[in-house]
CSV table of C-alpha atoms in Angstrom, one decimal:
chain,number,residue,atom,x,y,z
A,478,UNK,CA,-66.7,-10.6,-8.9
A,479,UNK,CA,-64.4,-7.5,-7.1
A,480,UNK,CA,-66.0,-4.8,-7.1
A,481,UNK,CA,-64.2,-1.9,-9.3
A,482,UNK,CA,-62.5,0.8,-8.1
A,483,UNK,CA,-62.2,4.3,-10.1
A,484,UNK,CA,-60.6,7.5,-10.1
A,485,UNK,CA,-62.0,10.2,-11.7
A,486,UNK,CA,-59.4,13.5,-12.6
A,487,UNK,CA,-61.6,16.8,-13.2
A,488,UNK,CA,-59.3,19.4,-11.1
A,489,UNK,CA,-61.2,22.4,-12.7
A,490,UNK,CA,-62.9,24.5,-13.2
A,491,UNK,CA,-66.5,25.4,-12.1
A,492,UNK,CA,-68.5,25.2,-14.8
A,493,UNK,CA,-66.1,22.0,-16.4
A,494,UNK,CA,-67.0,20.2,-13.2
A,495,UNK,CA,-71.0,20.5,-13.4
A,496,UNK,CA,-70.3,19.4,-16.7
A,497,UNK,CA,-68.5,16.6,-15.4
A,498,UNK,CA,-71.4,15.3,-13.1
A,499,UNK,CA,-74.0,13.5,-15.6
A,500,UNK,CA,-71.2,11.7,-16.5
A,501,UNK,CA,-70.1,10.2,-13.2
A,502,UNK,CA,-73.3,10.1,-12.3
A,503,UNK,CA,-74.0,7.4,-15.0
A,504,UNK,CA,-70.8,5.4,-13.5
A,505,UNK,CA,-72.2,5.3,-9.5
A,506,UNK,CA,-75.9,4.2,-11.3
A,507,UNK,CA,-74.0,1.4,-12.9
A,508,UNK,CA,-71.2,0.8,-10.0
A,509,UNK,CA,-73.6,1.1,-6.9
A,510,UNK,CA,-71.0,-0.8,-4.7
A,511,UNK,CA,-68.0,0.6,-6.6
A,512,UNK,CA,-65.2,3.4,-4.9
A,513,UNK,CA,-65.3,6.6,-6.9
A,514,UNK,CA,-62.4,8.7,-5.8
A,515,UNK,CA,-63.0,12.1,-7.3
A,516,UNK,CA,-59.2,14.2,-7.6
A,517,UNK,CA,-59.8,17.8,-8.2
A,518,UNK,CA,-58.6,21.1,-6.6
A,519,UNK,CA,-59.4,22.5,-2.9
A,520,UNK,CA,-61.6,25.2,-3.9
A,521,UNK,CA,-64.0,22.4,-5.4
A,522,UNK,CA,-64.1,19.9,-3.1
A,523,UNK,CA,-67.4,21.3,-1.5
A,524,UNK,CA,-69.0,21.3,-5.0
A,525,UNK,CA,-68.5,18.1,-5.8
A,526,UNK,CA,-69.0,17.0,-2.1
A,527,UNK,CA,-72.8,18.5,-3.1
A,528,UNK,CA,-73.3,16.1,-6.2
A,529,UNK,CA,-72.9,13.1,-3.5
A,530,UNK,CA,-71.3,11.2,-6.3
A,531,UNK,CA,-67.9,10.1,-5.3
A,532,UNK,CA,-67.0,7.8,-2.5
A,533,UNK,CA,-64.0,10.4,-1.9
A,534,UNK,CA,-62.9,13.6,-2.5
A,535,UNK,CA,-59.1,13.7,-2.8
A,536,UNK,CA,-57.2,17.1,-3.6
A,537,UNK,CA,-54.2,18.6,-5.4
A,538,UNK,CA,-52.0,21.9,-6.1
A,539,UNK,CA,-50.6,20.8,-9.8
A,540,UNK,CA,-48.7,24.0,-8.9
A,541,UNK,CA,-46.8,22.8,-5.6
A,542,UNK,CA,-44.4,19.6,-6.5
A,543,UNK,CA,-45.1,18.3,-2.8
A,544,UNK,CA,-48.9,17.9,-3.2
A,545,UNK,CA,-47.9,16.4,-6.6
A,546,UNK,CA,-45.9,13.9,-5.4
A,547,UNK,CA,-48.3,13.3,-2.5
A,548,UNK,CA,-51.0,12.8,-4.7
A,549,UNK,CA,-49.3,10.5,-6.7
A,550,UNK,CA,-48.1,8.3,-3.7
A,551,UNK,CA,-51.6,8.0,-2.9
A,552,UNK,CA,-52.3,6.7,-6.1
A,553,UNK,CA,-50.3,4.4,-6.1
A,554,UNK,CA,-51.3,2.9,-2.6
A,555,UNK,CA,-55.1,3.3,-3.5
A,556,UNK,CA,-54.4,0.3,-6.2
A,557,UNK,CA,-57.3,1.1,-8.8
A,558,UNK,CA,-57.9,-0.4,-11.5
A,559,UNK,CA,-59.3,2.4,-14.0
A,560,UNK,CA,-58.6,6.0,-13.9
A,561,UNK,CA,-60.6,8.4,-15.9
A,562,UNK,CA,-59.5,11.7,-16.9
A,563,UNK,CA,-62.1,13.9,-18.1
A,564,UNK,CA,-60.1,17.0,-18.0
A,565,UNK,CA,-57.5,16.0,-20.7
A,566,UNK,CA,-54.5,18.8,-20.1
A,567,UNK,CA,-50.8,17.3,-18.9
A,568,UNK,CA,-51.5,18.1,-15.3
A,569,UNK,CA,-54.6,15.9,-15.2
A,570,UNK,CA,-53.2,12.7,-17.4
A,571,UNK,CA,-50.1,12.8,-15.9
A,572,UNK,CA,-51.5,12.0,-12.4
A,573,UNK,CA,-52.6,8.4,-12.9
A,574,UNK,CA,-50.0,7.9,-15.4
A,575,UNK,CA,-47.1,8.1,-13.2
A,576,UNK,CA,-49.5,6.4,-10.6
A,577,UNK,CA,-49.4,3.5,-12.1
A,578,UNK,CA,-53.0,2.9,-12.5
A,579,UNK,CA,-53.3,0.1,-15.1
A,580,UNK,CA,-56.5,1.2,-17.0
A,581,UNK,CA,-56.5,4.9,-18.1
A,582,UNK,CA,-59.2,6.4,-20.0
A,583,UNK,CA,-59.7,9.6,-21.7
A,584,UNK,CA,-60.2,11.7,-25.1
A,585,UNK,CA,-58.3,10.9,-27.9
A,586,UNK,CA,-56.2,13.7,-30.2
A,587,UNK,CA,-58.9,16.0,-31.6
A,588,UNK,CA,-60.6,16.7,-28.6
A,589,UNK,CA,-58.1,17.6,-26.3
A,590,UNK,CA,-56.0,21.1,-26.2
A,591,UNK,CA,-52.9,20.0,-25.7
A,592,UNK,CA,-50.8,18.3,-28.1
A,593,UNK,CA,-49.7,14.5,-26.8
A,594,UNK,CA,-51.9,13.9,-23.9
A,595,UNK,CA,-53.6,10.9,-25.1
A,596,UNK,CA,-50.1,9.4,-25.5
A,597,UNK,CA,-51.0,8.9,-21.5
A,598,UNK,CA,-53.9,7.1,-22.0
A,599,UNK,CA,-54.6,2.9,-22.9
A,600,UNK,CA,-57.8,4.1,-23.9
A,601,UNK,CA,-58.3,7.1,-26.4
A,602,UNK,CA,-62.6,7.9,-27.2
A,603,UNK,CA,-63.2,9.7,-30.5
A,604,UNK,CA,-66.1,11.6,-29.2
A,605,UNK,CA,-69.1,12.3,-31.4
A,606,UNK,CA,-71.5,13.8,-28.8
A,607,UNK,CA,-72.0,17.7,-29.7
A,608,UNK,CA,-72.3,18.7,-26.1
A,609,UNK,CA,-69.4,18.5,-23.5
A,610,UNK,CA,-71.3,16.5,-21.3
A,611,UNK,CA,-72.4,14.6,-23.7
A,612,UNK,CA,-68.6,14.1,-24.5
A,613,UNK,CA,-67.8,13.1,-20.9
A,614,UNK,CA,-70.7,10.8,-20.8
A,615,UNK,CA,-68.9,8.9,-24.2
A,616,UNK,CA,-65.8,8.0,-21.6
A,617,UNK,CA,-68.0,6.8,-18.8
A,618,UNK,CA,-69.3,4.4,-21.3
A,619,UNK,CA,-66.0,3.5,-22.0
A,620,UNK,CA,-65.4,2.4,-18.9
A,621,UNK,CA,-68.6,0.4,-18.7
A,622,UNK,CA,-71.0,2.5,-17.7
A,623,UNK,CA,-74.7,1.5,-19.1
A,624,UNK,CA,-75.8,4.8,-20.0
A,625,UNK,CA,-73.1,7.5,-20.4
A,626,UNK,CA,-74.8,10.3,-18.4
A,627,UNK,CA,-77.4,9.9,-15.7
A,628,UNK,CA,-79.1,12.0,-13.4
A,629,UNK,CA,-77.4,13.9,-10.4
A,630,UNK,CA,-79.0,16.5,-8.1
A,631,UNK,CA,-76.9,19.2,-6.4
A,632,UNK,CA,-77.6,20.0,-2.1
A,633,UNK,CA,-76.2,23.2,-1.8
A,634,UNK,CA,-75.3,23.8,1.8
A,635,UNK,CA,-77.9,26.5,3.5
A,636,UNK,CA,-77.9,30.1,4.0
A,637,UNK,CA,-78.9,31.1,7.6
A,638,UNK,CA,-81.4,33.5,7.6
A,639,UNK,CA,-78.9,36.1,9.6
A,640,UNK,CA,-75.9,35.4,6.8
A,641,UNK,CA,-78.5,36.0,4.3
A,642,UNK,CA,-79.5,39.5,5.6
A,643,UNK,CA,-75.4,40.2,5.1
A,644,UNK,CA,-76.1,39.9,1.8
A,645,UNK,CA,-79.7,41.2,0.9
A,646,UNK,CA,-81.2,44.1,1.7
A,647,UNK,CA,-85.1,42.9,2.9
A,648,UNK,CA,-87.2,43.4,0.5
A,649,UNK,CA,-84.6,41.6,-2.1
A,650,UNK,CA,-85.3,38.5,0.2
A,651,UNK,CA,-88.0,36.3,-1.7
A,652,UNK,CA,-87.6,37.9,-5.3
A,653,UNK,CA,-84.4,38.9,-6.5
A,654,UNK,CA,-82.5,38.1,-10.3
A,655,UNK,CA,-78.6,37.0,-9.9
A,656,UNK,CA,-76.9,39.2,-12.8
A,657,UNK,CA,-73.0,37.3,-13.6
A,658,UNK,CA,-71.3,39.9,-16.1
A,659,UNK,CA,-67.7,38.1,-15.7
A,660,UNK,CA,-66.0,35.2,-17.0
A,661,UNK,CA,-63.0,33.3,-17.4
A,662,UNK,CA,-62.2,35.2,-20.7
A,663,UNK,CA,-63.6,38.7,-21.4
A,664,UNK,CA,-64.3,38.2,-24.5
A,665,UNK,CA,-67.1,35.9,-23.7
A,666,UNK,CA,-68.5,39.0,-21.3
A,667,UNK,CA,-71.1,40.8,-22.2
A,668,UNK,CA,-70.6,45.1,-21.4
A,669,UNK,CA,-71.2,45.7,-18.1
A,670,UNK,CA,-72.9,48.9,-19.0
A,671,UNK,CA,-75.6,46.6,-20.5
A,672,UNK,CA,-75.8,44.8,-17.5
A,673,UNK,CA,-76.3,48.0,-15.7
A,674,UNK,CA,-78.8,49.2,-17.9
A,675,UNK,CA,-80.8,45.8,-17.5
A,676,UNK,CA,-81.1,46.0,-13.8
A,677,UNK,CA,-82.1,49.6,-14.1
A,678,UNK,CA,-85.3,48.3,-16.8
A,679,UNK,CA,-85.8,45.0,-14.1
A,680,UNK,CA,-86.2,46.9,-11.4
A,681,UNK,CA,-88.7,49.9,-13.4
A,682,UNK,CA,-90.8,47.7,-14.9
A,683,UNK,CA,-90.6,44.4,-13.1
A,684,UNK,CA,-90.1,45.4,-9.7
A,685,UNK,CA,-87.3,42.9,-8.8
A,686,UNK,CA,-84.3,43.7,-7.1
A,687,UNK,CA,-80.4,42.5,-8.5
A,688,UNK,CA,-77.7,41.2,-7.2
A,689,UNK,CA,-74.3,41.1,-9.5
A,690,UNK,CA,-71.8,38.1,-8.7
A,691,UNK,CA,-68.6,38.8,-9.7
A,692,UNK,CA,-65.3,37.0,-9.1
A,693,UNK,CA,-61.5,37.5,-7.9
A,694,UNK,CA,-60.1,40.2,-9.8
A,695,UNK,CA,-63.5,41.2,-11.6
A,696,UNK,CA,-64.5,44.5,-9.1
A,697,UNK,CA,-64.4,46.7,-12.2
A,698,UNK,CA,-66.9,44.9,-13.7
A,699,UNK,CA,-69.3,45.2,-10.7
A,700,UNK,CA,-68.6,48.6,-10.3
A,701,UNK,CA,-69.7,49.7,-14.0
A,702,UNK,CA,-73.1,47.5,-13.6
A,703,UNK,CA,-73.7,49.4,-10.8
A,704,UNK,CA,-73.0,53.1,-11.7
A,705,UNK,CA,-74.8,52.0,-14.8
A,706,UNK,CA,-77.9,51.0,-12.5
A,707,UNK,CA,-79.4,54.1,-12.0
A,708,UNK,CA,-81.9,53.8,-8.7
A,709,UNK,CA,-81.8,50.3,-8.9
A,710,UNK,CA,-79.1,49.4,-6.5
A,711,UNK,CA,-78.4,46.3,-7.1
A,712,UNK,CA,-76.5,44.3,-4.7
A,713,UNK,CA,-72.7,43.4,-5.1
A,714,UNK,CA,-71.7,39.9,-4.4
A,715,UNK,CA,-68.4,38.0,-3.9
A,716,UNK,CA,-68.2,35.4,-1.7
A,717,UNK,CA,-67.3,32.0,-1.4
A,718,UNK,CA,-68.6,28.5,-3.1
A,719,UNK,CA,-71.1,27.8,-0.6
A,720,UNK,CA,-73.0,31.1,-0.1
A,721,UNK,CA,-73.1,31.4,-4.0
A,722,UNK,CA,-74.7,28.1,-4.2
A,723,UNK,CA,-77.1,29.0,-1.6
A,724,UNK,CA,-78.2,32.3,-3.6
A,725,UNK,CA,-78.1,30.8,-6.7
A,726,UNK,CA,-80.4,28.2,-5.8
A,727,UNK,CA,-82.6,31.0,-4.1
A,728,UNK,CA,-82.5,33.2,-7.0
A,729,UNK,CA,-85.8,33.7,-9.6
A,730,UNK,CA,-83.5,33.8,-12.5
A,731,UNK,CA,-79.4,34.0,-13.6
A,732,UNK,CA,-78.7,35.7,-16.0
A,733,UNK,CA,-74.8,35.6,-17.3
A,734,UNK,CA,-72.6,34.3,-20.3
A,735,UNK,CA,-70.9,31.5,-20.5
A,736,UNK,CA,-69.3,31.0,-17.6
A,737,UNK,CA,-68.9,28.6,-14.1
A,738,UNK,CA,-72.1,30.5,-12.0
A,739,UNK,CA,-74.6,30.2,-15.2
A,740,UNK,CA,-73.4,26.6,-15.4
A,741,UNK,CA,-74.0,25.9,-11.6
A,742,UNK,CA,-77.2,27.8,-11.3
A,743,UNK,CA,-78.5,25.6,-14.3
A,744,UNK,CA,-77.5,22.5,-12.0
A,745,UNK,CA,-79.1,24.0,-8.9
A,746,UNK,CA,-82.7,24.3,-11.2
A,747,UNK,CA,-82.6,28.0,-11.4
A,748,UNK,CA,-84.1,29.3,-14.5
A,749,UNK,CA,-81.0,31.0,-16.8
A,750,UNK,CA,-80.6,33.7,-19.5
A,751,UNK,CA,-77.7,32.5,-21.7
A,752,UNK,CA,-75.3,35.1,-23.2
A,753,UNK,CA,-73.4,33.2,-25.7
A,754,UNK,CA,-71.1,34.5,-28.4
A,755,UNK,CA,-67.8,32.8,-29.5
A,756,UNK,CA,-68.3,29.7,-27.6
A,757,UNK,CA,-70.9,27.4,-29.2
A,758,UNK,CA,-74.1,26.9,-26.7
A,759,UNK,CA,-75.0,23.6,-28.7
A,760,UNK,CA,-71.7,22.5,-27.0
A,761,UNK,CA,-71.7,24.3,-23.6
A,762,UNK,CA,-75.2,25.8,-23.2
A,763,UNK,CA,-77.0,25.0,-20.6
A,764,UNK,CA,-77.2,21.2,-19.8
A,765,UNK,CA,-80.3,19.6,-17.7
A,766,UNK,CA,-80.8,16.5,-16.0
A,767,UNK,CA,-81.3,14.2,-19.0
A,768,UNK,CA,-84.9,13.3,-18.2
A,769,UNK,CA,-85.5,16.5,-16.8
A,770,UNK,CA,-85.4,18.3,-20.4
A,771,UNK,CA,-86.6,17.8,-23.6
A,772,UNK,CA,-83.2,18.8,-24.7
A,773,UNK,CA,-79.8,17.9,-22.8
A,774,UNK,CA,-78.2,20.7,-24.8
A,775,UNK,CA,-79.4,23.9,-25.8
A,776,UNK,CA,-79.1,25.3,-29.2
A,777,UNK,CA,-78.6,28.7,-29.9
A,778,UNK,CA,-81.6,30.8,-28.9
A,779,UNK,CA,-83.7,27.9,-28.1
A,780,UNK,CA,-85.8,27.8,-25.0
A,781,UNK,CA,-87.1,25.0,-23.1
A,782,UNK,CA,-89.1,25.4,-19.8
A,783,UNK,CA,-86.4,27.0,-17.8
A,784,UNK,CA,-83.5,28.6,-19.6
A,785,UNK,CA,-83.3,31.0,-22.8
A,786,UNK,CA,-80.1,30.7,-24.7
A,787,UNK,CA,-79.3,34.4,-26.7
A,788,UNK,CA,-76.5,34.3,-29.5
A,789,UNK,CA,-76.4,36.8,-32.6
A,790,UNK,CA,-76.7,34.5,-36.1
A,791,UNK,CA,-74.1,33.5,-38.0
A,792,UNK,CA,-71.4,33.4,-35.7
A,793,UNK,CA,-68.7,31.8,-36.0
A,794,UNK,CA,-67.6,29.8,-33.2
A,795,UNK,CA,-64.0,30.1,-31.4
A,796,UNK,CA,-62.3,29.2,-28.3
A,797,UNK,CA,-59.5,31.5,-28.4
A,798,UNK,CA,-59.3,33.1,-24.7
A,799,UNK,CA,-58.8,36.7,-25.7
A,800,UNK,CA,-58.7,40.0,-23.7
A,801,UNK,CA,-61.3,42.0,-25.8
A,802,UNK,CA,-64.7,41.7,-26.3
A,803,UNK,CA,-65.8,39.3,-29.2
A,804,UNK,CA,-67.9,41.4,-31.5
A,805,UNK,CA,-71.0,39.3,-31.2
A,806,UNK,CA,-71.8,40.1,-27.5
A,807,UNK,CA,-72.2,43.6,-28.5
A,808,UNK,CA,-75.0,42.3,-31.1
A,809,UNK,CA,-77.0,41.6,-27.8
A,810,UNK,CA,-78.9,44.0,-27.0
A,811,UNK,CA,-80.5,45.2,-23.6
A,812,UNK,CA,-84.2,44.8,-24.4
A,813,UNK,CA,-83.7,41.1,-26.4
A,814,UNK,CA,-82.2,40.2,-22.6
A,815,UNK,CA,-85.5,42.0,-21.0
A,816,UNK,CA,-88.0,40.2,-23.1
A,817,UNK,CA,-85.8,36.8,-22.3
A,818,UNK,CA,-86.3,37.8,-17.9
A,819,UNK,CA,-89.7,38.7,-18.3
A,820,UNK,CA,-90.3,35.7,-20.5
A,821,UNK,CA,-88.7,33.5,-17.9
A,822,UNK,CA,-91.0,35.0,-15.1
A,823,UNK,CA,-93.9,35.0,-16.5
A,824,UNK,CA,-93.4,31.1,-17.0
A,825,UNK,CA,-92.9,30.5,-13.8
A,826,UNK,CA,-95.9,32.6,-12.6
């Protein structure tokens, strides 16, 4: 019997991708000898390159029509026989589609954004799973996997000890708490003032220094945690894939809302603090191995022995990307954040 050959379409973004990984993992357990091609964007082919999960790592500009048609050619030459798109937007259907690959998989009407994009599959799952892992894991199965998610485990590259002082100041070195206050849409952000005002209470009572990741186009978010800081001064981060894997990995605890570096640090085993408010954490809460946890995924302020999810009741769940706030994250407040940290460090002590 020939051995299969896959493509697997997540282009983006972070947090999607970690998401992404139990499920593929589950098709190399069950295709040991099988080609995974993974097609995703530049700025993730380290990440995935980490998971060790695909045989290659092929990237595209959806933007730029020549690394379109590129891609496509290549496609087409590879000759595989299922593609499966986990992403489900145009940009990622369309790919296989026009490469002719025979068998193409991916979620049918309800659960994908964009209206029509199953019309490019030959085979549309009706997912039932609650978490988006889960989900994924559904068209893994369809494809033939025997489980639809395994286990996968991340090797972030190193930090050398001299890029590392760059960074850190000494004696945040050994102990220091990763603070994340931004996110793809800012109305899954907590304030940054309570950010602030939570390094300021770690570093009184706790003793720990903090270091705020923040993003492309996010510096006025890292400059209000830190004038609201006090003393603290925490350390401002923004650096590349790598280097944030490496301190996330380091890192006592994350905490941030829902967002790519909670999601990463979760698959690096760092202990989280999930800040959750219109998005539903029993669908994108944190997500463990799934024999490493009790619980794949989280529900709202549950713990389990690594990660505290926070969400104020009766929320009602939305995933309209909007510029403002969503009134819930304000229902969080700085010392129910506190008790989770101290919580988490005391567990691991």
């Amino acid at each position: 019997m020939a051995e299969r050959r896959f493509l697997v379409v997540r282009l983006g973004s972070l947090g999607d991708i970690v998401h992404t990984f139990p499920a593929v993992a589950a098709l190399r357990d069950s295709f040991p000898g099988s080609e995974i091609v993974w097609l995703t964007h530049a700025r993730y082919k380290l990440l995935v390159q980490t998971s060790g999960l695909a045989s290659k790592i092929w990237t595209t500009d959806t933007r730029e029509i020549t690394s379109v048609m590129t891609t496509i050619r290549e496609i087409r030459a590879a000759s595989f026989d299922t593609a499966i798109d986990y992403q489900g937007l145009w940009k990622s259907a369309s790919l296989p589609f026009l490469g002719g690959v025979k068998r193409r998989i991916g979620f049918s009407p309800e659960a994908v954004r964009e209206f029509g994009v199953p019309l490019l599959y030959t085979d549309r799952v009706r997912a039932t799973s609650a978490h988006v892992a889960d989900q994924n894991g559904e068209l893994s199965k369809r494809a033939g996997a025997q489980t639809p998610v395994a286990n996968f485990y991340l090797d972030p590259p190193p930090l050398q000890r001299e890029e590392l002082f760059k960074v850190l100041p000494t004696d945040a070195m050994k102990n220091y708490i990763v603070l994340s206050p931004g996110g793809g849409w800012r109305s899954k952000c907590w304030p940054p003032e309570r950010f602030g005002a939570l390094c300021k209470k770690i570093f009184q009572s706790l003793s720990f220094r903090c270091l705020i990741n923040y993003g492309p186009g996010e510096e006025d978010l890292a400059s209000k945690v830190r004038d609201a800081s006090g003393d603290a001064d925490p350390v401002a981060f923004n650096g590349e894939l790598g280097p944030l894997m490496a301190l996330l990995s380091s890192a006592v605890c994350v905490v941030a809302g829902d967002t790519g570096p909670l999601h990463l640090a979760v698959a690096l085993g760092t202990p989280v603090v999930a800040l959750f408010g219109p998005t539903n954490p029993a669908r994108n809460g944190p997500y463990r191995n799934p024999t490493s946890s009790p619980s794949a995924a989280q529900s709202a302020n549950r713990q389990d022995d690594r990660d505290i999810v926070l969400r104020a009741p009766n929320v009602v769940t939305t995933h309209s990307r909007q510029d403002h706030r969503h009134p819930s994250m304000i229902e969080i407040q700085v010392e129910t954040v506190f008790e989770a940290v101290r919580r988490i460090l005391e567990a691991r002590n």
